[in-house]
Short mmCIF file of C-alpha atoms and ligand atoms in Angstrom, two decimals:
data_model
loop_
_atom_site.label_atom_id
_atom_site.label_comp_id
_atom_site.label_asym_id
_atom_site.label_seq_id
_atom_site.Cartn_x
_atom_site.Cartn_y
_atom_site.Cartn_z
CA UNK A 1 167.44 171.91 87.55
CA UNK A 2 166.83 169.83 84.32
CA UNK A 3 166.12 172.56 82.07
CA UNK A 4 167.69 176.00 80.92
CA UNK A 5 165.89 178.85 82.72
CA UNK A 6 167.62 181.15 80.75
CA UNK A 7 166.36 179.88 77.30
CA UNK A 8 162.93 179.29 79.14
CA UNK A 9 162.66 183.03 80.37
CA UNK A 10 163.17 183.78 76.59
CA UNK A 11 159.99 182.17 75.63
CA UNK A 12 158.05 184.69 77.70
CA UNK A 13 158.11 188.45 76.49
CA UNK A 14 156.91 190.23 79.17
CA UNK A 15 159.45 189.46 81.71
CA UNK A 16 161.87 191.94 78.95
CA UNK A 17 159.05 194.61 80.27
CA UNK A 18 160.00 197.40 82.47
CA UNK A 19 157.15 199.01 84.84
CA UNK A 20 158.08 202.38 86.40
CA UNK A 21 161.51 202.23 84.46
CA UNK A 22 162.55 198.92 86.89
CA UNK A 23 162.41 195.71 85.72
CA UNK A 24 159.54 193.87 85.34
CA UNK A 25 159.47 190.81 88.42
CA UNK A 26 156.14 188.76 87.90
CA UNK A 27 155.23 186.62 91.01
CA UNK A 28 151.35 186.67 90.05
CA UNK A 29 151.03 183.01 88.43
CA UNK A 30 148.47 182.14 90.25
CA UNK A 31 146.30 184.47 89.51
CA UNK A 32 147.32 184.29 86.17
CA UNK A 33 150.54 182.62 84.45
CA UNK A 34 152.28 184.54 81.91
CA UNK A 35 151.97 182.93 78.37
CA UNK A 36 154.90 181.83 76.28
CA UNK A 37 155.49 183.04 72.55
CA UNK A 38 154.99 179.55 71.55
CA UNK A 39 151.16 179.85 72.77
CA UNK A 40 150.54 183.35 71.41
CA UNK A 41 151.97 182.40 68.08
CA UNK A 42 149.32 179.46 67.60
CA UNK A 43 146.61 182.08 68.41
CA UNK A 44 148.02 184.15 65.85
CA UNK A 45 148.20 181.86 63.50
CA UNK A 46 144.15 181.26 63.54
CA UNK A 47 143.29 184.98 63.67
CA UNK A 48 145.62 185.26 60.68
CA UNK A 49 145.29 182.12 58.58
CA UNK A 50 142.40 180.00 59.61
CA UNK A 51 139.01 181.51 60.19
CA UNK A 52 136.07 179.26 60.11
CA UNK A 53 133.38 178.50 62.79
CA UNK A 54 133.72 174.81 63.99
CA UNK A 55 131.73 172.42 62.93
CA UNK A 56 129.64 174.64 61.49
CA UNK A 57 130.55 174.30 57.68
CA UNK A 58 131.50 172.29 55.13
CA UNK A 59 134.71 174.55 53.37
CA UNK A 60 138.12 174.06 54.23
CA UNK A 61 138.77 176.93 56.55
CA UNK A 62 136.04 175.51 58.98
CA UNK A 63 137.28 171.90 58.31
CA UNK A 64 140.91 173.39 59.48
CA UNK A 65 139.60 174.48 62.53
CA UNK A 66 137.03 171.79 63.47
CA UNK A 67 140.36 169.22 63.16
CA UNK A 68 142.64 171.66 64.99
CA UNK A 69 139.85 172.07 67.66
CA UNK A 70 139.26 168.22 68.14
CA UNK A 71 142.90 167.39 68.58
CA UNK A 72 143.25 169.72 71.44
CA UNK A 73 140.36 167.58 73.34
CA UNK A 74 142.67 164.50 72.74
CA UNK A 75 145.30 166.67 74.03
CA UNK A 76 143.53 167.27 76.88
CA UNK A 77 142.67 164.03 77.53
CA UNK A 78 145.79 162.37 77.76
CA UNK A 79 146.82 165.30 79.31
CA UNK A 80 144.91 164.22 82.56
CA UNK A 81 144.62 160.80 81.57
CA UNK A 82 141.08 161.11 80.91
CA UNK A 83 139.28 157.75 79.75
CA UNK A 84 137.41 158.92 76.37
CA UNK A 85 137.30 161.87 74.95
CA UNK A 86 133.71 162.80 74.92
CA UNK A 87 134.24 163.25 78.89
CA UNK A 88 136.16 166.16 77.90
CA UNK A 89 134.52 169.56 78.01
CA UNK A 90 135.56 172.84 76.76
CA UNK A 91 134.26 175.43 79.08
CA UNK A 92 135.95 179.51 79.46
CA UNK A 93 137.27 178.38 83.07
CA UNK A 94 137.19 176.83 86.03
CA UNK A 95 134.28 179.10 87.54
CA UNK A 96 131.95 178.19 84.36
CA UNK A 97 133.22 174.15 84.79
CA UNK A 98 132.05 174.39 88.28
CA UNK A 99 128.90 176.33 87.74
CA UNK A 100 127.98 174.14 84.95
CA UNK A 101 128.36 171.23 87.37
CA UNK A 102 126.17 172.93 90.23
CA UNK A 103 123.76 173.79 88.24
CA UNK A 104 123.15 170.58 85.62
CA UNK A 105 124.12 167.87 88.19
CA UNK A 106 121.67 170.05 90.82
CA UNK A 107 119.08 169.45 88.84
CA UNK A 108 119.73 166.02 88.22
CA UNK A 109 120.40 164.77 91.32
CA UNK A 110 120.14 167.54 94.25
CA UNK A 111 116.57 167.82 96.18
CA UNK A 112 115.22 169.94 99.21
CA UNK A 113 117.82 168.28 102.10
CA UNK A 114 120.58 167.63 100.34
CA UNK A 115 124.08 168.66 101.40
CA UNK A 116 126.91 169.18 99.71
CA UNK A 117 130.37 169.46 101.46
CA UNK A 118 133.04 171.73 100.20
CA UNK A 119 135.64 173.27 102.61
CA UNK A 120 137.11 176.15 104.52
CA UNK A 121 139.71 177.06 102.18
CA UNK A 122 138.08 176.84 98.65
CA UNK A 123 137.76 179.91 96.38
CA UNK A 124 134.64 181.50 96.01
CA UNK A 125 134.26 179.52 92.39
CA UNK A 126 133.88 177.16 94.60
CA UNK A 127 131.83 178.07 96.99
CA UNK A 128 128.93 180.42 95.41
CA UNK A 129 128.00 178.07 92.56
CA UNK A 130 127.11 175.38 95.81
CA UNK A 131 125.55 178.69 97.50
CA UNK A 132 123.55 179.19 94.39
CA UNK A 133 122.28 175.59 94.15
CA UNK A 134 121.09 175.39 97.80
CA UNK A 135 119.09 178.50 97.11
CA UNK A 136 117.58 176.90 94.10
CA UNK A 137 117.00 173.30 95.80
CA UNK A 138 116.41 174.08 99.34
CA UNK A 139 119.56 172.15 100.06
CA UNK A 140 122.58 172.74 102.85
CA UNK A 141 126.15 173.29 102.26
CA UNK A 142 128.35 171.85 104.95
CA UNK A 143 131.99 173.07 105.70
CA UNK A 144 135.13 170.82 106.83
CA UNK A 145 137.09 172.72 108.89
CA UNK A 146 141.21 173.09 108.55
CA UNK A 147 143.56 173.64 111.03
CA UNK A 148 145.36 177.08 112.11
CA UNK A 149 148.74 175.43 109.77
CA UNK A 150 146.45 174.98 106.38
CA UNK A 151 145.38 171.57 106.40
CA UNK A 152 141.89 170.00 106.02
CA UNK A 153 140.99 168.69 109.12
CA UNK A 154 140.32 165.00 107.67
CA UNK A 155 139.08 163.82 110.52
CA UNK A 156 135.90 165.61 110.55
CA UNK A 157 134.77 164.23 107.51
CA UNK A 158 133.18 161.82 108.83
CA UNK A 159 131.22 164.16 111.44
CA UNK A 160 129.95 166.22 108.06
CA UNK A 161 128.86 163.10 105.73
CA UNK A 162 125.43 162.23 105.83
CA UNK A 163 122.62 160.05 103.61
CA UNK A 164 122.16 162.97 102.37
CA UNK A 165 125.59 164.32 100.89
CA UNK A 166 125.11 164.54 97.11
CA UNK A 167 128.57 165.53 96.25
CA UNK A 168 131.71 166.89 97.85
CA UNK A 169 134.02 169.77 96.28
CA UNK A 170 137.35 170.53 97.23
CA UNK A 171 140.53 172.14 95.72
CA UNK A 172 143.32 170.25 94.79
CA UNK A 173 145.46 173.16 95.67
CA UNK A 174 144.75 176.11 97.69
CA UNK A 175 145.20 179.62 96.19
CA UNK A 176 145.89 181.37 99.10
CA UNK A 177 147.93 178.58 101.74
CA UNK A 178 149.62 176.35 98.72
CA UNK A 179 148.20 173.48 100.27
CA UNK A 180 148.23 170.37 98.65
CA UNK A 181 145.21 168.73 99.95
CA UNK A 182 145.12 164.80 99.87
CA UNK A 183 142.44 164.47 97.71
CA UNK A 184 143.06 160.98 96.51
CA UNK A 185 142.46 159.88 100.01
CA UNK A 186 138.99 162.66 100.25
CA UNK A 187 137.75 160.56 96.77
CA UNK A 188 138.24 156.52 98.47
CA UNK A 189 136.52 158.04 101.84
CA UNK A 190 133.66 159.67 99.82
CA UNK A 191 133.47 156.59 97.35
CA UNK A 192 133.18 154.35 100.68
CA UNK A 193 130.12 156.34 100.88
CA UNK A 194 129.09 156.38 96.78
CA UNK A 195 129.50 160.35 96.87
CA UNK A 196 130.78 161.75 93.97
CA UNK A 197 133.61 164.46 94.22
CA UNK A 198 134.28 167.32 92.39
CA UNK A 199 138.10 168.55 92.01
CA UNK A 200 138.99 172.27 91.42
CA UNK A 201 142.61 171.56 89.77
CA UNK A 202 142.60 175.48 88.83
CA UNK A 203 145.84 175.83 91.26
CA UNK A 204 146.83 172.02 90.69
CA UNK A 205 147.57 171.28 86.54
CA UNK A 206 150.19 173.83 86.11
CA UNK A 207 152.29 172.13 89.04
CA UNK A 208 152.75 168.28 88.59
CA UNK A 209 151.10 165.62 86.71
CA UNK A 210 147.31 164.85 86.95
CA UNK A 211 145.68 161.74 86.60
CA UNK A 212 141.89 161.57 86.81
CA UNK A 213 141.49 157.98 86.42
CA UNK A 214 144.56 157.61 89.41
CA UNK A 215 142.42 160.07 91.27
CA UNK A 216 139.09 158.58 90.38
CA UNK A 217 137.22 161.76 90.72
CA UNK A 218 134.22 162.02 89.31
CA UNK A 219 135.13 165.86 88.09
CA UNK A 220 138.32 167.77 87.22
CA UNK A 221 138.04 171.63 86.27
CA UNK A 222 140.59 173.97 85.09
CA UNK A 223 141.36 177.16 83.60
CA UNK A 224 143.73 177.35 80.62
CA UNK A 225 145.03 181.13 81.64
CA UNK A 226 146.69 179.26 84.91
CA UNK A 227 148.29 176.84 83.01
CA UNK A 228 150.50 179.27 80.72
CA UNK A 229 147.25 179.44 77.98
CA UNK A 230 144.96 181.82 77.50
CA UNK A 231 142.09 183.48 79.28
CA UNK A 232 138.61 182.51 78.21
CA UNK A 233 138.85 178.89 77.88
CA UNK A 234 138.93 175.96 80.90
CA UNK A 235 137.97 172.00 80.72
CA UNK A 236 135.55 169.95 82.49
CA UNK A 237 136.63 166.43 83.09
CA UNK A 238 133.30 164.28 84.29
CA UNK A 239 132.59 160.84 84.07
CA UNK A 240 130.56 159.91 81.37
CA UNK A 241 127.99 158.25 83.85
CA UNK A 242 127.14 161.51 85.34
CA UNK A 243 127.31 164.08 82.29
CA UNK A 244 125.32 161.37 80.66
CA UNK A 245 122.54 161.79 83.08
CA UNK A 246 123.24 165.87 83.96
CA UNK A 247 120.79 168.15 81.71
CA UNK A 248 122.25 170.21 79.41
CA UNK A 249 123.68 173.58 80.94
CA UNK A 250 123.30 176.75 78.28
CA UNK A 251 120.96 176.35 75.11
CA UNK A 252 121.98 177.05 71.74
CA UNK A 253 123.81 176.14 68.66
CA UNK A 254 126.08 172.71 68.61
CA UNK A 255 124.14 171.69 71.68
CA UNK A 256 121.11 170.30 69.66
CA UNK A 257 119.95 167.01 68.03
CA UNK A 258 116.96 168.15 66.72
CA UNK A 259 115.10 171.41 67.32
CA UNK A 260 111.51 172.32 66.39
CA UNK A 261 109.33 174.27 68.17
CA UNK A 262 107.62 171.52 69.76
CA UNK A 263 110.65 170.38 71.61
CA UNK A 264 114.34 169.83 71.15
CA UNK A 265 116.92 166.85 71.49
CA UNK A 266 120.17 167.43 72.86
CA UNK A 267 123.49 166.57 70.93
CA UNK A 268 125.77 163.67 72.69
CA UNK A 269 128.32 164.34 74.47
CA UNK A 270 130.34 166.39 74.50
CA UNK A 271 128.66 168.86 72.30
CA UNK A 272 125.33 168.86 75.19
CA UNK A 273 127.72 170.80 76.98
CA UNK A 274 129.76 172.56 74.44
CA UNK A 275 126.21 175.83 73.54
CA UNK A 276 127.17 178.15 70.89
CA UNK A 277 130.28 179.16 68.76
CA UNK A 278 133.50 177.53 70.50
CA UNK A 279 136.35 178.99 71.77
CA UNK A 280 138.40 178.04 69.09
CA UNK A 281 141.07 180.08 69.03
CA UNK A 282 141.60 179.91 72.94
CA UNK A 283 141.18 176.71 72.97
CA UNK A 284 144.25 175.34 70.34
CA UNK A 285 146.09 178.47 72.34
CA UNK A 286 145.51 175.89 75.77
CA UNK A 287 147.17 172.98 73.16
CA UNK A 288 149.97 175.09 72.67
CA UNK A 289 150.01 175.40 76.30
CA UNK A 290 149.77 171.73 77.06
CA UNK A 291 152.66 170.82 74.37
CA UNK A 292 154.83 173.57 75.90
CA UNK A 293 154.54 172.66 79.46
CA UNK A 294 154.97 169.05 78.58
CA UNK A 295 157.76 169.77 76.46
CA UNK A 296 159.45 170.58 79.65
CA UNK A 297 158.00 168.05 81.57
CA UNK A 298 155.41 168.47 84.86
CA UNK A 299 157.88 166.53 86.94
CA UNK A 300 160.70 168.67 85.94
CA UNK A 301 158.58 172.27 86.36
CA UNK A 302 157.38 170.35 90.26
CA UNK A 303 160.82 169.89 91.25
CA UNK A 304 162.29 173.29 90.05
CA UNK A 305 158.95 175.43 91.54
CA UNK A 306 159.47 173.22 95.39
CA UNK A 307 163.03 174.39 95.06
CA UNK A 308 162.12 177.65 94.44
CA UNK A 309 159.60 177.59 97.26
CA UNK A 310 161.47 176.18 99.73
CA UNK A 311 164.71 178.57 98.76
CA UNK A 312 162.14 181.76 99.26
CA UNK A 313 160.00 180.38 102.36
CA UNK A 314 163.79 179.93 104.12
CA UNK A 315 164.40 183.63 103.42
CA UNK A 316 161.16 185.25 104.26
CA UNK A 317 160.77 182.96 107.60
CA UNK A 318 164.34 185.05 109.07
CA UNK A 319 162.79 188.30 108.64
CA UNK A 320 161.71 190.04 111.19
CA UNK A 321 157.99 190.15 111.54
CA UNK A 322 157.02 187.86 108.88
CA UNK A 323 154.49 185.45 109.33
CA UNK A 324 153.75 183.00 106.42
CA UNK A 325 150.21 182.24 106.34
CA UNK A 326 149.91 178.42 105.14
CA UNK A 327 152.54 176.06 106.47
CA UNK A 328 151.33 172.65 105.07
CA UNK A 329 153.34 169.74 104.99
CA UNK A 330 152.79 169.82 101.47
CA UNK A 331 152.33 172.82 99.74
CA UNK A 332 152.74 174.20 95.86
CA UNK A 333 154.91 177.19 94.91
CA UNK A 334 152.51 179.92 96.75
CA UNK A 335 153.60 181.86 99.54
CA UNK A 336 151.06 183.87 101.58
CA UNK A 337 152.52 186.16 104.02
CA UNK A 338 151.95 189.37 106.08
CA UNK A 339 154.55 191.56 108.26
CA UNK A 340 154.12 193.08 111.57
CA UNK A 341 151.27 194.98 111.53
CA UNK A 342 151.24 196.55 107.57
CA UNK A 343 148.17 195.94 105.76
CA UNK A 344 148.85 193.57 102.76
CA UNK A 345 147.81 196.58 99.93
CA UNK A 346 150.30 199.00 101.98
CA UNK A 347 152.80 196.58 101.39
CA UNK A 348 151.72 195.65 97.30
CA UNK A 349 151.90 198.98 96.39
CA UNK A 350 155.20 199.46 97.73
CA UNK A 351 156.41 196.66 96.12
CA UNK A 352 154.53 197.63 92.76
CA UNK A 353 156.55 201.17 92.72
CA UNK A 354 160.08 199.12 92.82
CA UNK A 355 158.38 196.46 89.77
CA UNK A 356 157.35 193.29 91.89
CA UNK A 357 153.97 192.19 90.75
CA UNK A 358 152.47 190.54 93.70
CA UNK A 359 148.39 189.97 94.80
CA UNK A 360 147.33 191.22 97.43
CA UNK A 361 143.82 190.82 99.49
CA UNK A 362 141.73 188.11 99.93
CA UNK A 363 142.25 186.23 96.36
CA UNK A 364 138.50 185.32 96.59
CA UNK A 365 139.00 183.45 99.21
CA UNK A 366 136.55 185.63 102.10
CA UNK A 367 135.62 182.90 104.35
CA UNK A 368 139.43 181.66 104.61
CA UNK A 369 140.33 184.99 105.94
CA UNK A 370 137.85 185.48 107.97
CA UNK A 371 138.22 181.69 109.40
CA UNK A 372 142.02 183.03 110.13
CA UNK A 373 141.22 186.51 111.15
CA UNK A 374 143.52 188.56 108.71
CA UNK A 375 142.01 191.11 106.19
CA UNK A 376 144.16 189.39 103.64
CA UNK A 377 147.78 188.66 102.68
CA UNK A 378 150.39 189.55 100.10
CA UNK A 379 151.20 186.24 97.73
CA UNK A 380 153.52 185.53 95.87
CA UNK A 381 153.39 182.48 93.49
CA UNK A 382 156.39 181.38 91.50
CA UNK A 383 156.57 179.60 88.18
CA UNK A 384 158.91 177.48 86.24
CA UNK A 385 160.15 180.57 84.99
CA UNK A 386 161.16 182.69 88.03
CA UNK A 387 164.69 182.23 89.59
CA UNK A 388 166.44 182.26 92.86
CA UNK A 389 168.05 185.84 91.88
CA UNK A 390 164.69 186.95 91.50
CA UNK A 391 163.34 186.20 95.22
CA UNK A 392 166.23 187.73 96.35
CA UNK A 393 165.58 190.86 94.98
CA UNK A 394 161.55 190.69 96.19
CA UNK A 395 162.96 189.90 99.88
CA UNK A 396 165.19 192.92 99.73
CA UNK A 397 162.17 194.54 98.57
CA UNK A 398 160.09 193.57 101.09
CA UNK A 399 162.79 194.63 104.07
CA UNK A 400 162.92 197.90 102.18
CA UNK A 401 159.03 198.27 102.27
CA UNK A 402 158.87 197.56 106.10
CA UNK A 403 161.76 199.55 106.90
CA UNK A 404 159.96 202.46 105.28
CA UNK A 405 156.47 201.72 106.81
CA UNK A 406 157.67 200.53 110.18
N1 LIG B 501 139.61 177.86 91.98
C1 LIG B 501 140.81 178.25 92.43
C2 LIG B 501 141.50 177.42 93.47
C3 LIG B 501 141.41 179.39 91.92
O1 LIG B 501 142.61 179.77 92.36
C4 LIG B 501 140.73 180.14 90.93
C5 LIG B 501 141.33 181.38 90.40
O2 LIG B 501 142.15 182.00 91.03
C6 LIG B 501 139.48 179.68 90.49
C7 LIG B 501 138.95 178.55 91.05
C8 LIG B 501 138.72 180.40 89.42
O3 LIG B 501 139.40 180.34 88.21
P1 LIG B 501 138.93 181.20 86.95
O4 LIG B 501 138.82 182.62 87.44
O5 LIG B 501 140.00 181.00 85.94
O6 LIG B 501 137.61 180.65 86.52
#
């Protein structure tokens, strides 16, 4: 390890909680990552010192924030290794970034026929938007199939792309299996075939280094409340080609060149995308975020969370039972599981009473359970700041839970 957990786990107040007079164990990152003091004191900071609606005014308070605002897009940008920052777009998450995408480069570019390709075991942020848009355009979404172990089943691709595929939409990391899917290979395949792809990172920033322009995908989306920020603010990375030639997505202030009532023109980018009073306080809370979790470096938090994983998957696989749900070559720090025949909220709640915050169900992710034939599972998702000690203490848990529902 090539940082101090200990001075790390200080950073983050709630793991000094207690819940049911037990200590507080969080393995929920995934659905949402706990946020260190470093982030909420930046977001207190505006709501006590800086108040002023971005570009919006000409005193200082609004200056402050306008500047503060704009750096965290150049944040962002390097961040992902973005090529300008007017590709960058400030969004509340990844389910608005993709929804913004169906819908503006739907009606750009999607007709009746069309087909867009997502897969089996994408989230339903990334799946209903595409739903939505065939509705609207009379077009077809196609499914690639993955295999019983969690992988895409690559070789189908080819089977599923047609003159018609518009654009293809795939996770970079699966909520529920951990997969890491091999999406730089999905984006030269679909490129062969001038399809743009669109990559849901929501699962993917917070564990390793991102490089859009490495990638050469056409769109990146994320959430800032998975990547140790806070809720209500996410980025859309798109090339400028296609957000140049995408309508605008909601109406409003910012958004606007010119506006009379015989017709409007829309601001340049990014601001076409960016309607109404920003995010502003959320959003320099995601640049605390992105200085914090760079501060400790992506490479360092990768090879600490595989650790980790591979340290609890090695303890869970000898019990009794316990069947993992996801065993990728290459997976993230998520561990779906189930045991014997106890249904996954049986086993949350038990493990809720004794302080372990895991998700259980079917972390909107319907299709993928029904594809596998399970109701759901319990996860658990570890972070940079959970420890060995602590999975020890959720498997004896878990053997404590089955022993008492067995
Ligand atoms: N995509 C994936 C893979 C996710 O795991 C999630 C959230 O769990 C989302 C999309 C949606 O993210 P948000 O709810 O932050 O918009």
């Amino acid at each position: 390890m090539s940082f101090d957990i200990h001075s790390i786990r200080k950073d983050f107040p709630i793991l000094e909680q207690q819940v049911y007079g037990k200590p507080y164990t969080y393995f929920d990152s995934a659905a949402t990552a706990l946020r260190p003091l470093q982030v909420l004191q930046a977001m207190e900071k505006i709501f006590r010192e800086f108040n002023g609606n971005p570009h919006r005014g000409a005193h200082y308070m609004s200056n402050q924030t306008t500047l503060a605002y704009e750096a965290v897009r150049d944040q962002v940008q390097h961040f992902i290794n973005a090529p300008s920052r007017e590709e960058i777009i400030f969004t509340k998450g990844t389910t608005e970034s993709i929804n913004l995408v169906a819908y503006s480069f739907g009606e750009a570019f999607v007709s009746e026929g069309d087909e867009i390709i997502i897969s089996e075991m994408e989230h339903h942020a990334n799946i209903v938007p595409w739903q939505m848009l065939a509705q609207r355009k009379k077009a077809v979404v196609k499914v690639l199939p993955i295999s019983d172990r969690g992988e895409l089943m690559l070789e189908k691709l080819d089977e599923l792309i047609t003159e018609r595929t518009k654009l293809m939409a795939f996770n970079l990391v699966s909520n529920v299996l951990g997969t890491i899917n091999p999406i730089k290979t999905i984006i030269e395949k679909a490129h062969h075939h001038n399809i743009p792809v669109l990559v849901d990172g929501a699962q993917g920033v917070q564990h390793g280094n991102v490089d859009v322009q490495d990638l050469d995908c056409d769109f990146f989306v994320f959430s800032g409340h998975k990547l140790y920020g806070p809720t209500g603010v996410g980025c859309l990375y798109g090339k400028r080609k296609w957000l140049d030639a995408m309508p605008p997505f909601l109406g409003g202030g910012e958004m606007i060149e010119k506006v009379s009532f015989s017709g409007t023109t829309f601001n340049a980018l990014p601001y076409k995308f960016e309607a109404g009073t920003p995010n502003f306080t959320e959003v320099i809370g995601l640049g605390a975020a992105i200085d914090y979790v760079q501060q400790i470096g992506l490479t360092n938090i990768a090879a600490y969370e595989h650790e980790l994983l591979e340290y609890a998957t090695e303890k869970l696989r000898t019990m009794k039972g316990m069947r993992i749900i996801g065993e990728a070559e290459n997976k993230a720090s998520v561990i779906s599981f189930l045991v014997g025949q106890i249904h996954p909220y049986d086993m949350g709640m038990f493990l809720d009473k004794m302080g372990f915050a895991l998700r259980t169900g079917h972390h909107c992710a319907q299709p993928l359970m029904d594809r596998l034939g399970i109701p759901g599972t319990v996860r658990l998702s570890l972070a940079f700041y959970n420890t060995k000690e602590e999975i020890d203490q959720v498997v004896k848990a878990i053997e404590k839970t089955v022993e008492l529902l067995s």
